[in-house]
Short mmCIF file of C-alpha atoms (C1' of nucleotides) in Angstrom, two decimals:
data_model
loop_
_atom_site.label_atom_id
_atom_site.label_comp_id
_atom_site.label_asym_id
_atom_site.label_seq_id
_atom_site.Cartn_x
_atom_site.Cartn_y
_atom_site.Cartn_z
CA MET A 1 0.00 0.00 0.00
CA GLU A 2 1.46 3.33 -1.04
CA SER A 3 1.52 6.32 1.26
CA ILE A 4 -0.52 9.39 0.47
CA GLN A 5 2.70 11.38 -0.06
CA GLU A 6 3.95 8.91 -2.64
CA CYS A 7 0.60 9.07 -4.35
CA ASN A 8 0.66 12.86 -4.51
CA LYS A 9 4.20 12.83 -5.88
CA MET A 10 3.16 10.29 -8.49
CA ARG A 11 0.22 12.44 -9.55
CA LEU A 12 2.40 15.50 -9.89
CA ALA A 13 5.03 13.69 -11.93
CA ILE A 14 2.46 12.09 -14.21
CA GLN A 15 0.80 15.47 -14.68
CA ASP A 16 4.16 16.92 -15.75
CA THR A 17 4.66 14.13 -18.26
CA ILE A 18 1.16 14.47 -19.67
CA GLU A 19 1.73 18.18 -20.27
CA VAL A 20 4.75 17.41 -22.43
CA ILE A 21 3.37 14.54 -24.51
CA ASN A 22 -0.32 15.47 -24.59
CA GLY A 23 -2.54 15.05 -27.61
CA LYS A 24 -2.85 12.28 -30.11
CA TRP A 25 0.17 13.10 -32.25
CA LYS A 26 3.35 13.74 -30.25
CA LEU A 27 4.08 10.17 -29.23
CA LEU A 28 3.33 8.94 -32.75
CA ILE A 29 5.79 11.46 -34.17
CA ILE A 30 8.39 10.37 -31.62
CA ALA A 31 7.73 6.72 -32.47
CA SER A 32 8.53 7.46 -36.10
CA LEU A 33 11.64 9.46 -35.27
CA THR A 34 12.84 6.58 -33.10
CA ARG A 35 13.62 4.65 -36.25
CA LYS A 36 15.22 7.46 -38.26
CA PRO A 37 15.06 11.22 -38.86
CA TYR A 38 12.26 12.40 -41.10
CA ARG A 39 11.56 15.36 -43.34
CA PHE A 40 8.40 17.41 -43.00
CA LYS A 41 6.48 16.05 -45.95
CA GLU A 42 7.59 12.51 -45.14
CA LEU A 43 5.97 12.80 -41.73
CA THR A 44 2.70 14.15 -43.08
CA ARG A 45 2.52 11.19 -45.46
CA GLU A 46 3.59 8.58 -42.92
CA LEU A 47 1.22 9.70 -40.18
CA GLY A 48 -1.65 11.16 -42.18
CA ILE A 49 -1.39 14.41 -40.22
CA SER A 50 -2.17 17.77 -41.80
CA PRO A 51 0.75 20.19 -42.26
CA ARG A 52 -0.93 22.67 -39.95
CA MET A 53 -1.06 20.26 -37.01
CA LEU A 54 2.36 18.78 -37.74
CA SER A 55 3.94 22.22 -37.79
CA LYS A 56 2.42 23.06 -34.42
CA GLU A 57 3.36 19.76 -32.80
CA LEU A 58 6.95 19.92 -34.08
CA GLN A 59 7.36 23.45 -32.72
CA ASP A 60 6.02 22.31 -29.34
CA MET A 61 8.40 19.40 -29.18
CA GLU A 62 11.37 21.43 -30.34
CA MET A 63 10.68 23.91 -27.53
CA ASN A 64 10.74 21.02 -25.09
CA LYS A 65 14.06 19.82 -26.60
CA LEU A 66 12.58 16.47 -27.56
CA ILE A 67 13.45 16.88 -31.22
CA SER A 68 15.93 18.86 -33.31
CA ARG A 69 15.31 20.70 -36.57
CA THR A 70 18.12 20.80 -39.10
CA VAL A 71 18.01 22.67 -42.41
CA TYR A 72 20.08 21.20 -45.24
CA GLU A 73 21.04 23.63 -47.98
CA SER A 74 20.43 21.08 -50.68
CA LYS A 75 18.38 21.96 -53.74
CA PRO A 76 15.56 22.06 -52.91
CA VAL A 77 16.15 22.85 -49.25
CA THR A 78 15.27 19.93 -47.00
CA VAL A 79 14.52 20.07 -43.30
CA GLU A 80 15.21 17.10 -41.09
CA TYR A 81 13.57 16.42 -37.77
CA ALA A 82 15.38 14.04 -35.42
CA LEU A 83 14.96 12.78 -31.89
CA THR A 84 17.38 14.40 -29.43
CA ASP A 85 19.15 12.48 -26.67
CA TYR A 86 16.58 13.97 -24.33
CA GLY A 87 13.74 12.82 -26.54
CA LYS A 88 15.20 9.33 -26.40
CA THR A 89 14.70 9.31 -22.63
CA LEU A 90 11.00 8.84 -23.39
CA ASN A 91 11.86 5.34 -24.55
CA ASP A 92 10.65 3.64 -21.37
CA VAL A 93 7.32 5.46 -21.56
CA MET A 94 6.91 4.53 -25.21
CA ASN A 95 7.75 0.89 -24.61
CA ALA A 96 5.36 0.64 -21.69
CA MET A 97 2.59 2.14 -23.79
CA ARG A 98 3.43 -0.11 -26.74
CA ASP A 99 3.32 -3.22 -24.54
CA TRP A 100 0.04 -2.22 -22.94
CA GLY A 101 -1.48 -1.36 -26.31
CA VAL A 102 -0.58 -4.77 -27.69
CA LYS A 103 -2.15 -6.57 -24.73
CA HIS A 104 -5.19 -4.32 -24.81
CA ARG A 105 -5.84 -5.05 -28.48
CA LYS A 106 -5.62 -8.78 -27.78
CA LYS A 107 -8.10 -8.40 -24.95
CA ILE A 108 -10.50 -6.44 -27.13
CA MET A 109 -10.22 -9.07 -29.88
CA ARG A 110 -11.06 -11.85 -27.43
CA GLY A 111 -14.22 -9.88 -26.60
CA MET B 1 17.90 0.05 -35.75
CA GLU B 2 14.28 -1.01 -35.75
CA SER B 3 12.57 -2.30 -38.85
CA ILE B 4 9.79 -0.32 -40.46
CA GLN B 5 7.32 -3.07 -39.54
CA GLU B 6 8.25 -2.86 -35.87
CA CYS B 7 7.90 0.89 -36.05
CA ASN B 8 4.42 0.65 -37.56
CA LYS B 9 3.35 -1.89 -34.95
CA MET B 10 4.66 0.38 -32.23
CA ARG B 11 2.72 3.32 -33.59
CA LEU B 12 -0.48 1.33 -33.76
CA ALA B 13 -0.12 0.00 -30.22
CA ILE B 14 0.72 3.43 -28.82
CA GLN B 15 -2.25 4.89 -30.64
CA ASP B 16 -4.50 2.26 -29.03
CA THR B 17 -3.15 3.12 -25.59
CA ILE B 18 -3.56 6.86 -26.14
CA GLU B 19 -7.20 6.35 -27.09
CA VAL B 20 -7.88 4.67 -23.74
CA ILE B 21 -6.00 7.05 -21.42
CA ASN B 22 -6.37 10.30 -23.37
CA GLY B 23 -6.99 13.66 -21.75
CA LYS B 24 -5.51 15.29 -18.71
CA TRP B 25 -7.53 13.45 -16.06
CA LYS B 26 -7.71 9.68 -16.56
CA LEU B 27 -4.21 8.79 -15.45
CA LEU B 28 -4.51 11.10 -12.46
CA ILE B 29 -7.72 9.39 -11.42
CA ILE B 30 -6.05 6.01 -11.82
CA ALA B 31 -3.07 7.20 -9.80
CA SER B 32 -5.41 8.07 -6.94
CA LEU B 33 -7.30 4.79 -7.19
CA THR B 34 -3.98 2.93 -7.07
CA ARG B 35 -3.77 3.76 -3.38
CA LYS B 36 -7.36 3.05 -2.39
CA PRO B 37 -10.95 3.22 -3.68
CA TYR B 38 -12.55 6.66 -3.67
CA ARG B 39 -16.05 8.07 -3.58
CA PHE B 40 -17.21 10.61 -6.15
CA LYS B 41 -16.97 13.73 -4.04
CA GLU B 42 -13.67 12.61 -2.56
CA LEU B 43 -12.20 12.50 -6.04
CA THR B 44 -13.48 15.95 -6.97
CA ARG B 45 -11.85 17.35 -3.84
CA GLU B 46 -8.61 15.43 -4.19
CA LEU B 47 -8.03 16.24 -7.85
CA GLY B 48 -9.76 19.62 -8.18
CA ILE B 49 -11.81 18.26 -11.06
CA SER B 50 -15.36 19.46 -11.71
CA PRO B 51 -18.18 16.93 -11.22
CA ARG B 52 -19.05 17.24 -14.89
CA MET B 53 -15.60 16.17 -16.09
CA LEU B 54 -15.21 13.53 -13.39
CA SER B 55 -18.53 11.95 -14.29
CA LYS B 56 -17.58 11.78 -17.94
CA GLU B 57 -14.10 10.37 -17.29
CA LEU B 58 -15.38 7.74 -14.85
CA GLN B 59 -17.99 6.55 -17.34
CA ASP B 60 -15.32 6.30 -20.04
CA MET B 61 -13.03 4.28 -17.82
CA GLU B 62 -15.80 2.03 -16.57
CA MET B 63 -16.70 1.22 -20.17
CA ASN B 64 -13.08 0.25 -20.76
CA LYS B 65 -13.16 -1.94 -17.62
CA LEU B 66 -10.36 0.03 -15.99
CA ILE B 67 -12.44 0.88 -12.93
CA SER B 68 -15.48 -0.53 -11.13
CA ARG B 69 -18.44 1.38 -9.71
CA THR B 70 -20.10 0.05 -6.56
CA VAL B 71 -23.17 1.56 -4.93
CA TYR B 72 -23.47 1.14 -1.17
CA GLU B 73 -26.98 1.46 0.23
CA SER B 74 -25.82 3.44 3.21
CA LYS B 75 -27.59 6.65 4.20
CA PRO B 76 -26.82 8.70 2.31
CA VAL B 77 -26.02 6.37 -0.57
CA THR B 78 -22.32 6.29 -1.33
CA VAL B 79 -20.67 5.18 -4.58
CA GLU B 80 -17.21 3.74 -4.58
CA TYR B 81 -14.87 3.72 -7.55
CA ALA B 82 -12.02 1.21 -7.54
CA LEU B 83 -9.29 0.10 -9.91
CA THR B 84 -10.04 -3.27 -11.54
CA ASP B 85 -7.40 -5.93 -12.07
CA TYR B 86 -7.33 -4.81 -15.67
CA GLY B 87 -6.86 -1.20 -14.62
CA LYS B 88 -3.89 -2.32 -12.56
CA THR B 89 -2.17 -3.55 -15.72
CA LEU B 90 -1.54 0.12 -16.50
CA ASN B 91 0.95 0.12 -13.64
CA ASP B 92 4.01 -0.11 -15.89
CA VAL B 93 2.79 2.80 -17.99
CA MET B 94 2.12 4.87 -14.88
CA ASN B 95 5.51 4.11 -13.36
CA ALA B 96 7.32 4.95 -16.58
CA MET B 97 5.48 8.27 -16.79
CA ARG B 98 6.12 9.00 -13.11
CA ASP B 99 9.85 8.32 -13.48
CA TRP B 100 10.11 10.47 -16.59
CA GLY B 101 8.11 13.26 -14.98
CA VAL B 102 10.43 13.31 -11.99
CA LYS B 103 13.54 13.52 -14.18
CA HIS B 104 11.93 16.12 -16.44
CA ARG B 105 11.11 18.35 -13.50
CA LYS B 106 14.70 18.13 -12.29
CA LYS B 107 15.95 19.06 -15.75
CA ILE B 108 13.60 22.04 -15.93
CA MET B 109 14.74 23.19 -12.49
CA ARG B 110 18.40 23.04 -13.54
CA GLY B 111 17.45 25.35 -16.39
"C1'" DG C 1 -38.78 24.52 8.28
"C1'" DT C 2 -33.20 25.25 6.96
"C1'" DA C 3 -28.57 23.72 6.17
"C1'" DA C 4 -25.39 20.39 4.67
"C1'" DG C 5 -23.97 16.19 2.78
"C1'" DT C 6 -24.58 12.38 -0.87
"C1'" DA C 7 -24.04 11.67 -6.48
"C1'" DG C 8 -24.37 13.37 -10.13
"C1'" DT C 9 -26.82 16.38 -14.51
"C1'" DT C 10 -27.70 20.40 -17.42
"C1'" DA C 11 -26.76 24.56 -19.88
"C1'" DC C 12 -23.48 27.68 -21.52
"C1'" DC C 13 -19.05 29.24 -22.92
"C1'" DT C 14 -14.12 29.24 -24.54
"C1'" DA C 15 -9.96 27.20 -26.20
"C1'" DT C 16 -7.88 23.63 -28.47
"C1'" DT C 17 -7.78 20.28 -31.98
"C1'" DG C 18 -8.51 18.83 -36.47
"C1'" DT C 19 -9.81 18.90 -41.58
"C1'" DA C 20 -9.77 20.78 -46.07
"C1'" DT C 21 -8.20 23.82 -49.31
"C1'" DA C 22 -5.52 27.06 -51.18
"C1'" DC C 23 -1.47 29.55 -51.25
"C1'" DC C 24 3.72 31.42 -51.04
"C1'" DG C 25 8.64 31.41 -52.30
"C1'" DG C 26 12.00 28.74 -53.85
"C1'" DT C 27 14.27 24.88 -57.20
"C1'" DT C 28 14.29 21.24 -60.68
"C1'" DA C 29 12.93 18.92 -64.83
"C1'" DC C 30 10.84 19.16 -69.19
"C1'" DG D 1 7.07 28.74 -70.47
"C1'" DT D 2 4.54 24.67 -67.21
"C1'" DA D 3 4.42 21.16 -63.87
"C1'" DA D 4 6.15 19.16 -59.73
"C1'" DC D 5 8.77 18.95 -55.71
"C1'" DC D 6 10.30 21.24 -51.07
"C1'" DG D 7 8.78 23.38 -46.26
"C1'" DG D 8 5.73 25.35 -44.59
"C1'" DT D 9 1.42 29.41 -43.83
"C1'" DA D 10 -3.27 31.30 -44.22
"C1'" DT D 11 -8.02 30.82 -44.00
"C1'" DA D 12 -12.38 28.97 -42.91
"C1'" DC D 13 -14.81 25.84 -40.67
"C1'" DA D 14 -16.43 21.71 -37.65
"C1'" DA D 15 -15.66 18.89 -33.71
"C1'" DT D 16 -13.89 17.96 -29.32
"C1'" DA D 17 -12.04 19.03 -24.64
"C1'" DG D 18 -12.49 21.40 -20.74
"C1'" DG D 19 -14.26 24.88 -17.37
"C1'" DT D 20 -18.08 27.46 -14.57
"C1'" DA D 21 -22.20 27.64 -12.46
"C1'" DA D 22 -26.53 26.34 -11.33
"C1'" DC D 23 -29.53 22.76 -10.48
"C1'" DT D 24 -31.91 18.00 -9.37
"C1'" DA D 25 -33.14 14.42 -6.02
"C1'" DC D 26 -32.43 12.26 -1.88
"C1'" DT D 27 -31.13 11.95 3.39
"C1'" DT D 28 -29.62 13.54 7.84
"C1'" DA D 29 -29.20 16.74 11.50
"C1'" DC D 30 -30.83 20.71 13.83
#
DNA sequence: GTAAGTAGTTACCTATTGTATACCGGTTAC
DNA sequence: GTAACCGGTATACAATAGGTAACTACTTAC
């Protein structure tokens, strides 16, 4: 049985985490960037997200240092979004959510 | 380096999880119920959530079998919300988010 | 009677999220 | 020239999330 102090601390910490990764897109973007860096249009195609939302989410995550934005002076200019070392620290959260999602889907399928 | 198939599976599973625990309240409610069952008004006081939102979130989570709702025929009637065994399977997700939240707060504090 | 506690519900409002479409400024290929 | 690619923005609109406040219906205590 956890103490009430531990419980309050847990709530506060979880609240902090939720504020950083809230919404339906951020973790999906991070999941993609876990495999390799992506360009803007690549992400819109891969995730089916509109450029407006993607732009906003990427700016949010860059502010929180979860991802980096690099402009390459190729022709045409390309912009690459990559997961930062700090963004990679979300790995445990992602894995836990992946594992739970897999089990949940199996449960739903069983009825 | 993860394969593209693994990455797609991960995205799908994470998306499933997000759909169940979305919003700013559900995980906080679950965090409270981890310690002990709560009555409706207790939760509104503990979390500072309005009865309207709490009612909606509890119904959502009951539908997903994460929590149980038990009516006690005391006077006045009391209703107790408790985490189900299935709800407890979110423990790994909660712990991962708690741990990350703690580290994130420390990082923010450092500047 | 009134006041206070129980568990919610209802109506109203704003802010955020999301979709669709078009557009801009630049480069490349034809 | 035109068309097509890049990385976004701008605009208009619909849908959802979330908050405030008042209110219902019931019981207990005074």
